[in-house]
PDB file of C-alpha atoms in Angstrom:
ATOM      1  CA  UNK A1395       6.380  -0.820  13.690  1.00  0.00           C
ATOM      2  CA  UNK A1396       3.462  -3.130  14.862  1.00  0.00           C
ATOM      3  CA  UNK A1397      -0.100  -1.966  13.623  1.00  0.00           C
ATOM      4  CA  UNK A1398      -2.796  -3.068  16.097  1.00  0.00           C
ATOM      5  CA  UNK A1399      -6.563  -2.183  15.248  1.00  0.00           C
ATOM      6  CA  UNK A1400      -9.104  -2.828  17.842  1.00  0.00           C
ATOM      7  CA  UNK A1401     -12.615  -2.492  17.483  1.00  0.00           C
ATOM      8  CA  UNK A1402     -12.784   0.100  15.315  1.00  0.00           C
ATOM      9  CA  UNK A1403     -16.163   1.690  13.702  1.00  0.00           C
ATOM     10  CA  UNK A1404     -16.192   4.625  11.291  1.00  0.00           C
ATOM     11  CA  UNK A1405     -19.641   5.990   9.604  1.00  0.00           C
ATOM     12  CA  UNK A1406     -19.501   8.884   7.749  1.00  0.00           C
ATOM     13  CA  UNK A1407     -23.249  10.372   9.004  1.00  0.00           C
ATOM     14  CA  UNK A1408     -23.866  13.154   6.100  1.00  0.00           C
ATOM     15  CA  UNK A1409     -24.516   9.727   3.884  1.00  0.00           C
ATOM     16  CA  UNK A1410     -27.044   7.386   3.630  1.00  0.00           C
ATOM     17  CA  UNK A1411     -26.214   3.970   5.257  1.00  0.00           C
ATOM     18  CA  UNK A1412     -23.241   5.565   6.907  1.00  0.00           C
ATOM     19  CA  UNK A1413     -21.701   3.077   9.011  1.00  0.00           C
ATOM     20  CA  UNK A1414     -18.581   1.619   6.851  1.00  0.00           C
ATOM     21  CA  UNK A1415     -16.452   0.086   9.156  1.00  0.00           C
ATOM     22  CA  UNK A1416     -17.824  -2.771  11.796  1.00  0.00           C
ATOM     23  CA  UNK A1417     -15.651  -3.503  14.359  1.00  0.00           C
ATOM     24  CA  UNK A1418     -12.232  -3.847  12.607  1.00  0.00           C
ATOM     25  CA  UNK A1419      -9.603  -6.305  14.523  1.00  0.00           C
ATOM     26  CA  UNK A1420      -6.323  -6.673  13.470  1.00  0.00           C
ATOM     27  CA  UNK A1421      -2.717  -6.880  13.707  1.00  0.00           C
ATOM     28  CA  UNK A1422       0.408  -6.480  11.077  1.00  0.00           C
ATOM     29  CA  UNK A1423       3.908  -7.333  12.725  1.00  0.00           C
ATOM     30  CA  UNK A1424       6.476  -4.678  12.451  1.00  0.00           C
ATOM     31  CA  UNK A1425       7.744  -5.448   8.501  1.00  0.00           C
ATOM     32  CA  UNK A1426       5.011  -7.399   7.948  1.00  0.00           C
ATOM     33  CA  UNK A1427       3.353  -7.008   4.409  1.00  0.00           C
ATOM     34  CA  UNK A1428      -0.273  -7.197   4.870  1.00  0.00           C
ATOM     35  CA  UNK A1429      -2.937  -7.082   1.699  1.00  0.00           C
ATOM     36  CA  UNK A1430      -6.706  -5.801   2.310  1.00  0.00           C
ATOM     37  CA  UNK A1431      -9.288  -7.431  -0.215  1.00  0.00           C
ATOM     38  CA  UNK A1432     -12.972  -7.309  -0.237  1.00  0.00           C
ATOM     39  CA  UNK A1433     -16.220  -6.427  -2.280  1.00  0.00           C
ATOM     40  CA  UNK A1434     -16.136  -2.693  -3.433  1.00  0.00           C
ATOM     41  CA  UNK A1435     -17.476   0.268  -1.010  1.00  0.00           C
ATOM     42  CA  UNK A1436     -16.593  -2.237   1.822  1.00  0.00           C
ATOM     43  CA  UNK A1437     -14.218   0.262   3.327  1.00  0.00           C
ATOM     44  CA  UNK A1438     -10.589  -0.761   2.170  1.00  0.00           C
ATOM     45  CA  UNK A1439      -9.796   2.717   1.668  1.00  0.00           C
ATOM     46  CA  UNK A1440     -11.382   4.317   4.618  1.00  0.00           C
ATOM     47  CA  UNK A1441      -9.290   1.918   6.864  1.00  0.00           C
ATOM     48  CA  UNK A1442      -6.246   3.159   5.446  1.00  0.00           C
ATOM     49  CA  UNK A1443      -7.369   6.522   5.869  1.00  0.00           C
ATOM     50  CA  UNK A1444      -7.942   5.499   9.216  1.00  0.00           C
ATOM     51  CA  UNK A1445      -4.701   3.751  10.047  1.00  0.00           C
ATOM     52  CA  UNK A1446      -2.776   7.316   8.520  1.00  0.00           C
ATOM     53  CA  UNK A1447      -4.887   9.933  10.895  1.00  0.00           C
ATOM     54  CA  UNK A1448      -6.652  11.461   8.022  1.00  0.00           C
ATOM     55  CA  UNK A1449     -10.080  10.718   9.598  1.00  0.00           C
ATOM     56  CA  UNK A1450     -10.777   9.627  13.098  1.00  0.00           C
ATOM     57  CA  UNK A1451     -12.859   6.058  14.199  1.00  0.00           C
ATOM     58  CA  UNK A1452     -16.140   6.379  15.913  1.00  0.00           C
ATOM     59  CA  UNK A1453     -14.984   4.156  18.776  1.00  0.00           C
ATOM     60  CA  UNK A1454     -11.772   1.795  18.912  1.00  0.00           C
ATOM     61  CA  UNK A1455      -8.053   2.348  19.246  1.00  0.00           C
ATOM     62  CA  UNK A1456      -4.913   1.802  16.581  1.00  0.00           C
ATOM     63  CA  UNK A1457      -2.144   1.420  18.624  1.00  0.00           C
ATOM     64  CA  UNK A1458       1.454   1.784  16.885  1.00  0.00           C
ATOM     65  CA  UNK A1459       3.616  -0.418  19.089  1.00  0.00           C
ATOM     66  CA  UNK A1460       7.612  -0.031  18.029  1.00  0.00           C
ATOM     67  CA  UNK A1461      10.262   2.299  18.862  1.00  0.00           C
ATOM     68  CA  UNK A1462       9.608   5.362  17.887  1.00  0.00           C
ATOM     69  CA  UNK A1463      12.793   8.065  16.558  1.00  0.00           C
ATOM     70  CA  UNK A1464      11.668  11.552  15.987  1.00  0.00           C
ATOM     71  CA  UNK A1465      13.112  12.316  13.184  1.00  0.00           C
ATOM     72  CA  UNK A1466      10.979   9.420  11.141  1.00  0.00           C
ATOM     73  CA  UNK A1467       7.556   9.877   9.998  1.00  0.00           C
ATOM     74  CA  UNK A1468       5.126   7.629  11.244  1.00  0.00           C
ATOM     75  CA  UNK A1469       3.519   6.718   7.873  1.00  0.00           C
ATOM     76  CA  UNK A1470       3.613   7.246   3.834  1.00  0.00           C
ATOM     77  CA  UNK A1471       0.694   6.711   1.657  1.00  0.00           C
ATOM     78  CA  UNK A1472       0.776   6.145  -1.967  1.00  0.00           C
ATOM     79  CA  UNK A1473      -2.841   6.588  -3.688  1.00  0.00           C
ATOM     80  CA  UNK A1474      -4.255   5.047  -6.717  1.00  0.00           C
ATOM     81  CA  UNK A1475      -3.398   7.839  -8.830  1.00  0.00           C
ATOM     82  CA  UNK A1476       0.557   9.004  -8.625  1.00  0.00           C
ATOM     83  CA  UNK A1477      -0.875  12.306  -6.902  1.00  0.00           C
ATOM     84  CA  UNK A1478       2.602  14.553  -7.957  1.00  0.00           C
ATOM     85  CA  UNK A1479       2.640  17.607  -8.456  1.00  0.00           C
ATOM     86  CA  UNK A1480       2.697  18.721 -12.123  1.00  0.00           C
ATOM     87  CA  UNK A1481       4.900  21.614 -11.414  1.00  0.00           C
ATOM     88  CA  UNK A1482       7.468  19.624 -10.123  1.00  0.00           C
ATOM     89  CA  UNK A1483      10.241  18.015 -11.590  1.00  0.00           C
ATOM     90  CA  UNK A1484      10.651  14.143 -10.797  1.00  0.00           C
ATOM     91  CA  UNK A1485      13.249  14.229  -7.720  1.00  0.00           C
ATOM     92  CA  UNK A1486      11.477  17.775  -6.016  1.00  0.00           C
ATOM     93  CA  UNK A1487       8.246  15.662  -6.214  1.00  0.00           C
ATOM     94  CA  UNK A1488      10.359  12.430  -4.654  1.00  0.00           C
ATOM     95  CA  UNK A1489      11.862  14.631  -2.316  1.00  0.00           C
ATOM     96  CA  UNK A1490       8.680  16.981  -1.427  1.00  0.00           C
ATOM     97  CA  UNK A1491       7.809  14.752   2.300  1.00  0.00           C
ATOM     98  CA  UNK A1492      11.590  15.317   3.001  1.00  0.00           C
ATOM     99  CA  UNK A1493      11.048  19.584   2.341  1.00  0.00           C
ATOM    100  CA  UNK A1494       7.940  19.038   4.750  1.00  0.00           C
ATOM    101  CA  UNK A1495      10.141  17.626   7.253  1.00  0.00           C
ATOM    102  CA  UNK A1496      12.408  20.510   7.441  1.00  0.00           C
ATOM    103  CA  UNK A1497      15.361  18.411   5.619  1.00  0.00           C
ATOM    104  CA  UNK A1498      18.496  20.413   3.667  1.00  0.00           C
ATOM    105  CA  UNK A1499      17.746  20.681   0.052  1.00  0.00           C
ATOM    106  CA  UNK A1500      21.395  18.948  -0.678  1.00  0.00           C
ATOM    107  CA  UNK A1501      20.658  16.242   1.448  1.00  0.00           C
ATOM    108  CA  UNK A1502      16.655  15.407   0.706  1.00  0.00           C
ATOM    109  CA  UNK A1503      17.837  15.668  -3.516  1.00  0.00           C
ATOM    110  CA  UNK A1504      20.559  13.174  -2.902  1.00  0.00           C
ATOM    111  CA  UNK A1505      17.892  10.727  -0.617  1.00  0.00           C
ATOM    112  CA  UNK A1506      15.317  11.322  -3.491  1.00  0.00           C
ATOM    113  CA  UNK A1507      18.064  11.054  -5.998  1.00  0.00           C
ATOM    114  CA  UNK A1508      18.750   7.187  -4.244  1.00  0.00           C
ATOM    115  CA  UNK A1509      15.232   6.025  -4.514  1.00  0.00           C
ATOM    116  CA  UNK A1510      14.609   7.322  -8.398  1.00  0.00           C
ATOM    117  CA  UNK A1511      17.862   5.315  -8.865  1.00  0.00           C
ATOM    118  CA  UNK A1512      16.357   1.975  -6.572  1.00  0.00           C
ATOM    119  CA  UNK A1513      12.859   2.712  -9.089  1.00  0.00           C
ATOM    120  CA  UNK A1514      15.437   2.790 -12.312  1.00  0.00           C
ATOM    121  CA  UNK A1515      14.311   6.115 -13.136  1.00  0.00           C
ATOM    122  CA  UNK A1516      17.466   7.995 -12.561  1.00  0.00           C
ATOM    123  CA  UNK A1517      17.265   9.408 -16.153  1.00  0.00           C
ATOM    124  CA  UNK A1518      14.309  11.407 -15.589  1.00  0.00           C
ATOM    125  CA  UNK A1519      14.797  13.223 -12.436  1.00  0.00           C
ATOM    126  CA  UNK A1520      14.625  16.656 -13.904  1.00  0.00           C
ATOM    127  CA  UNK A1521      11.764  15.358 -16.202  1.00  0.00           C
ATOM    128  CA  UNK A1522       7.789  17.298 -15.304  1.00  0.00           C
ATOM    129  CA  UNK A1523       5.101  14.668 -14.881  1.00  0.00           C
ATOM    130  CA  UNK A1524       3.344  15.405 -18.074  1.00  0.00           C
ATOM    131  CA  UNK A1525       6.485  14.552 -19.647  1.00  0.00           C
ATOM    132  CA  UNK A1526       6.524  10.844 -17.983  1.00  0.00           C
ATOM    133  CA  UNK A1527       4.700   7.571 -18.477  1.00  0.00           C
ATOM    134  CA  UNK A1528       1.883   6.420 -16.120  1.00  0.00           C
ATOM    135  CA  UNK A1529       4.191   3.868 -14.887  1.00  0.00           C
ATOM    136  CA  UNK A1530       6.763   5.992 -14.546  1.00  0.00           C
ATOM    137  CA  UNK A1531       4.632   8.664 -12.342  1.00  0.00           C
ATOM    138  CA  UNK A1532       3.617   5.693 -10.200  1.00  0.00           C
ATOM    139  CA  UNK A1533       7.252   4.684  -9.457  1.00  0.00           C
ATOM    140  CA  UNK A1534       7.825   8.105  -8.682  1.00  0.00           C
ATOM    141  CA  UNK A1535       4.925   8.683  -5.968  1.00  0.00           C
ATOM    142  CA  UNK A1536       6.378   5.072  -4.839  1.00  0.00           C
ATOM    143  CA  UNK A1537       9.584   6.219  -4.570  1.00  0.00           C
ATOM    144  CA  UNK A1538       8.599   9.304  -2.903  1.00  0.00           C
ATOM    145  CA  UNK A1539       7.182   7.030  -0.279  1.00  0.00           C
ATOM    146  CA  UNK A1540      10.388   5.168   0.278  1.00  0.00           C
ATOM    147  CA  UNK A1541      12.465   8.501   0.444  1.00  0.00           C
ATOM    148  CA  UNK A1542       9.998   9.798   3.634  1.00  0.00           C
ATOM    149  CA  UNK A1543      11.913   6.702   5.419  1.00  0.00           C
ATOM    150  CA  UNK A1544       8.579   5.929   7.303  1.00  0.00           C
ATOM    151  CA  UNK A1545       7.624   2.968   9.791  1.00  0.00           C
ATOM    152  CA  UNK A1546       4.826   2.126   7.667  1.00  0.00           C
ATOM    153  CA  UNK A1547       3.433   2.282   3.746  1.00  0.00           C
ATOM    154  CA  UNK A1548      -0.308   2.466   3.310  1.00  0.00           C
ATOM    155  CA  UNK A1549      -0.917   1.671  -0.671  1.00  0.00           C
ATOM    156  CA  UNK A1550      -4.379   2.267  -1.665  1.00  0.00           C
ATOM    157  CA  UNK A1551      -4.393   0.210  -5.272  1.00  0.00           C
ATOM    158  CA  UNK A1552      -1.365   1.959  -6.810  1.00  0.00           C
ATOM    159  CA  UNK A1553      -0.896  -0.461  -9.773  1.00  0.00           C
ATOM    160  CA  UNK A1554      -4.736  -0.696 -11.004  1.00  0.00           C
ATOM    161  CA  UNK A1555      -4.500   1.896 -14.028  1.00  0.00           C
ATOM    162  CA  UNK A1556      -1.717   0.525 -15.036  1.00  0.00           C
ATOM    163  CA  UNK A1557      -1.480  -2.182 -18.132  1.00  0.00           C
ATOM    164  CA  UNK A1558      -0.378  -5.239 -16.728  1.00  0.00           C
ATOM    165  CA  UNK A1559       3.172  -5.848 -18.085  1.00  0.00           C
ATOM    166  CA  UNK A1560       4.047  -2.795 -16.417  1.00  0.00           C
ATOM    167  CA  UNK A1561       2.114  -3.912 -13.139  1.00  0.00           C
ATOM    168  CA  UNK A1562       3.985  -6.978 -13.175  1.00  0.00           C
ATOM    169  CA  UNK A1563       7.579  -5.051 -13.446  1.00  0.00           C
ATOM    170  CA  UNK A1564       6.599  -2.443 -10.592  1.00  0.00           C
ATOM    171  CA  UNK A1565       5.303  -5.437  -8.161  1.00  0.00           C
ATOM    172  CA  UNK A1566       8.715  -6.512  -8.429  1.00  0.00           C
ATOM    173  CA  UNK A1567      10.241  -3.284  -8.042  1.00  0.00           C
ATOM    174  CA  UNK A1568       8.071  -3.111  -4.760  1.00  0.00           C
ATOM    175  CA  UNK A1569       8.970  -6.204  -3.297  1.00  0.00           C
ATOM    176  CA  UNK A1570      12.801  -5.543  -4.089  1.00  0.00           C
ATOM    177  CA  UNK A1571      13.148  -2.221  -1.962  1.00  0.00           C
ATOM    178  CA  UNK A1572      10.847  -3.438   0.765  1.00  0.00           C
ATOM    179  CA  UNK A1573      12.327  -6.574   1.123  1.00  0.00           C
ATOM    180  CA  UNK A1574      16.028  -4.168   2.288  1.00  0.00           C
ATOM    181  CA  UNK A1575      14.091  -2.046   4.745  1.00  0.00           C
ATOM    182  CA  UNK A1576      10.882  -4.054   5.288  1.00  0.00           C
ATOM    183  CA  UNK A1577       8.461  -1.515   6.293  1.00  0.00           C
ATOM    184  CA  UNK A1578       5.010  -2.587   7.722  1.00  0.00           C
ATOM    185  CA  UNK A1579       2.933  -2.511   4.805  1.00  0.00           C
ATOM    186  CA  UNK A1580      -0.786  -1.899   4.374  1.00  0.00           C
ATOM    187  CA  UNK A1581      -1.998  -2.419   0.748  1.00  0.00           C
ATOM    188  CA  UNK A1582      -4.811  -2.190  -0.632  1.00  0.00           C
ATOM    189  CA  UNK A1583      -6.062  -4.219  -3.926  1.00  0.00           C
ATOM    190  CA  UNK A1584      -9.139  -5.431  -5.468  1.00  0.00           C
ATOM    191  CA  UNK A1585      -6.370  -8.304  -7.473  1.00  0.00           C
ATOM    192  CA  UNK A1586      -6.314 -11.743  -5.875  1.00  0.00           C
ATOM    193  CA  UNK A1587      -3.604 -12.424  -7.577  1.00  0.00           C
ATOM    194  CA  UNK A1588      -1.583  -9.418  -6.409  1.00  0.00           C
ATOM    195  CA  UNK A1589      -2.503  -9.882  -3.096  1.00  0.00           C
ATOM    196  CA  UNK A1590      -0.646 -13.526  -2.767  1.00  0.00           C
ATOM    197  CA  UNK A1591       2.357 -12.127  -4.965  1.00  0.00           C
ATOM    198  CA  UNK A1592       2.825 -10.070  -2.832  1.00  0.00           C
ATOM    199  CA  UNK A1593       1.451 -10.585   1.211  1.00  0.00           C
ATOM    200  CA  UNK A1594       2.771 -12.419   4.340  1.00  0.00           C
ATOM    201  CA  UNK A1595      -1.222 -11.915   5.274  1.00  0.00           C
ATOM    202  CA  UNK A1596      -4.258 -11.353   3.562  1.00  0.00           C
ATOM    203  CA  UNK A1597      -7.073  -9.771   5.209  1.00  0.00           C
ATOM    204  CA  UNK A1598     -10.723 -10.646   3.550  1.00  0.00           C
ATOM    205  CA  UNK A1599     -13.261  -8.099   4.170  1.00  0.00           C
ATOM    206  CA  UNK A1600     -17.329  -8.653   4.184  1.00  0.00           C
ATOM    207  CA  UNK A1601     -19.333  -6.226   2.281  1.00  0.00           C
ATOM    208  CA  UNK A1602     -20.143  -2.737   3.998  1.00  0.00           C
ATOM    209  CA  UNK A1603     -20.672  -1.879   6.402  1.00  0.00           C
ATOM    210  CA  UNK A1604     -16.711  -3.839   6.398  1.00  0.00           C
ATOM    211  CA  UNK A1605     -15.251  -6.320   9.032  1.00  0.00           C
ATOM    212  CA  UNK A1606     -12.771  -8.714   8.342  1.00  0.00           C
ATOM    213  CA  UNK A1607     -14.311 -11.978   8.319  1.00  0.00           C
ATOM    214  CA  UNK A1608     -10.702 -14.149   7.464  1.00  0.00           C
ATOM    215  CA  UNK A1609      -7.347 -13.458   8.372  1.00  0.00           C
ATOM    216  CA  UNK A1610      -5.365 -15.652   5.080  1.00  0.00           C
ATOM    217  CA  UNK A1611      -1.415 -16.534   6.104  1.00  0.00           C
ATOM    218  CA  UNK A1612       0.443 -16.876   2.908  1.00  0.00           C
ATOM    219  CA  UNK A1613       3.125 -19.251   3.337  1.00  0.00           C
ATOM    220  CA  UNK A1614       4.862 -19.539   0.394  1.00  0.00           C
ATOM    221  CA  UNK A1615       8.247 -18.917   0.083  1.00  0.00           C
ATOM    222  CA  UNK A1616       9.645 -15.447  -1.620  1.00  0.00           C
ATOM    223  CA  UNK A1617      10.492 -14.306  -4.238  1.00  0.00           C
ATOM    224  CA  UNK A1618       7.759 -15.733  -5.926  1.00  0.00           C
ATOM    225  CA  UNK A1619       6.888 -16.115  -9.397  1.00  0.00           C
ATOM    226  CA  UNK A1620       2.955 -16.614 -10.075  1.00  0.00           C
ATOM    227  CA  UNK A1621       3.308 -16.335 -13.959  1.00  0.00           C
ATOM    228  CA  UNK A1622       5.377 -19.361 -14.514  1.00  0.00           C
ATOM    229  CA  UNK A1623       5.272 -21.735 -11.717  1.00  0.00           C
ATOM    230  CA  UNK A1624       1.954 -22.980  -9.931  1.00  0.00           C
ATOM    231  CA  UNK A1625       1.539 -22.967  -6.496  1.00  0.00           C
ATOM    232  CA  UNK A1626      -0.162 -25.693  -4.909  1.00  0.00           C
ATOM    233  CA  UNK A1627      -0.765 -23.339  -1.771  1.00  0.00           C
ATOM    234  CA  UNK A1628      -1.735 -20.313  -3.905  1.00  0.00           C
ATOM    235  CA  UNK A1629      -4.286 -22.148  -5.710  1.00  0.00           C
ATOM    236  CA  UNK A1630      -6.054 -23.048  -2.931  1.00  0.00           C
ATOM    237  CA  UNK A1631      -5.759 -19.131  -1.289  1.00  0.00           C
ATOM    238  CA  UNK A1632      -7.094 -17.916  -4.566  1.00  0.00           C
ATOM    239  CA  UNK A1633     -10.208 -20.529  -4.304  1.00  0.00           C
ATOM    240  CA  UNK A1634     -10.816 -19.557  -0.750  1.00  0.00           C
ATOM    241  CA  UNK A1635     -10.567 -15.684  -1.538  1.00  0.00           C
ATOM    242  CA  UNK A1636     -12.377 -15.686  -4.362  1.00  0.00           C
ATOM    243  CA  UNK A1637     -15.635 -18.132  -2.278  1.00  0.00           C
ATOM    244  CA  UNK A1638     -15.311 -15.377   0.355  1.00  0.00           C
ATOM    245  CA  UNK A1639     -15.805 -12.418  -1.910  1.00  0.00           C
ATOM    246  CA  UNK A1640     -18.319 -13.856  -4.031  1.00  0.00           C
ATOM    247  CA  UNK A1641     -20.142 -14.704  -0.980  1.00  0.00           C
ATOM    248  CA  UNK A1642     -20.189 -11.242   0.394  1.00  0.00           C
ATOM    249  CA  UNK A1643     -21.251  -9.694  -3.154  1.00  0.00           C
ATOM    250  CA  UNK A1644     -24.242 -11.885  -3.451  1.00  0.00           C
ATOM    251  CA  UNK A1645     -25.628 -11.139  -0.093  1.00  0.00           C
TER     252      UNK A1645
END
């Protein structure tokens, strides 16, 4: 599913300053995996907001351009925190978007059950979230996500509470089960590093109110490994990113 935003403002008028977004432009190619970077209270997360109908622009269109079936959702979101619901177990959280959808309990269990297995958490499916690791939450709200079989995952920082071993391992895990269905990802980080780990694009946003002012390619071949090889290419994206942002935050 192709994303395409055009001109799109959003202000948020109860609040001082209240434009945030300034005429957003922007495309992600159906499967595409597309990072969002910028200074904070630029708007990252309002865009994504945006892009999943939870608020509406001022002015400006996204246009979803793909075939669409009627039985798949439009979009998943995954939020910075895992977001499940404590009295849940594992797979009924996993499964929950499949229960809104009117799906068979049999049937949305053994979906859910797949993805907890794809996340290597197969062991804990009838485990409550208190009773799991933060890492372990996050792979389930991720693989609750997956299970929704969407056109298009909208991740607003899921990783950044985590420590960064266990960052590193669920990066992976990401790019392994996207890289078999390659849904159009939106994903939002504050981590350079992340973002060319993981991106085909990297959109650099000024500070608010946010537009993009660089659209980054990121050719380097997958899988990649940032930890122990260097990058000639990713070197320079990180310099270039990095000029950008610090730019914008000492405006």
């Amino acid at each position: 599913m192709e994303i395409i935003c055009k001109k799109l403002f959003k202000s948020f008028k109860d609040k001082k300053d209240s434009l945030v977004l300034e005429n957003i432009n922007f495309s992600a190619a159906s499967g595409e995996f597309v990072s969002v970077l910028g200074p904070s209270g630029c708007g990252k997360t309002t865009l994504l907001r945006l892009i999943a109908d939870m608020v509406k622009p001022d002015s400006g269109k996204i246009i979803f351009a793909g075939k669409k079936e009627a039985e798949r959702s439009l979009n998943a979101m995954v939020f910075q925190e895992h977001a499940l619901f404590p009295w849940m177990t594992l797979i009924d959280n996993a499964a929950f978007g499949l229960e809104a959808a009117g799906i068979k309990k049999k049937r949305r269990r053994n979906i859910a059950q797949t993805f907890l297995n794809k996340m290597g958490i197969e062991k804990f499916a009838l485990y409550y979230p208190h009773q799991l690791s933060g890492g372990m939450r996050q792979r389930g709200a991720i693989a609750r996500a997956f299970a929704i079989n969407s056109y298009i995952l909208l991740m607003d920082e899921p990783f950044s509470s985590l420590d960064a071993q266990t960052r590193f391992i669920l990066q992976k895990e990401l790019l392994r089960i996207w890289s078999e269905d390659k849904k159009t990802v939106i994903y939002v980080t504050h981590d350079i590093e992340e973002a060319i780990l993981l991106s085909d694009k990297i959109l650099v946003m000024s500070r608010r109110p946010g537009t993009i002012i660089k659209d980054i390619q990121v050719n380097i071949k997958r899988p990649r490994n940032l930890i122990e090889k260097d990058y000639p290419e990713a070197k320079e994206i990180k310099k270039d990113i990095w000029r950008l942002i610090k730019q914008e935050s000492l405006i």
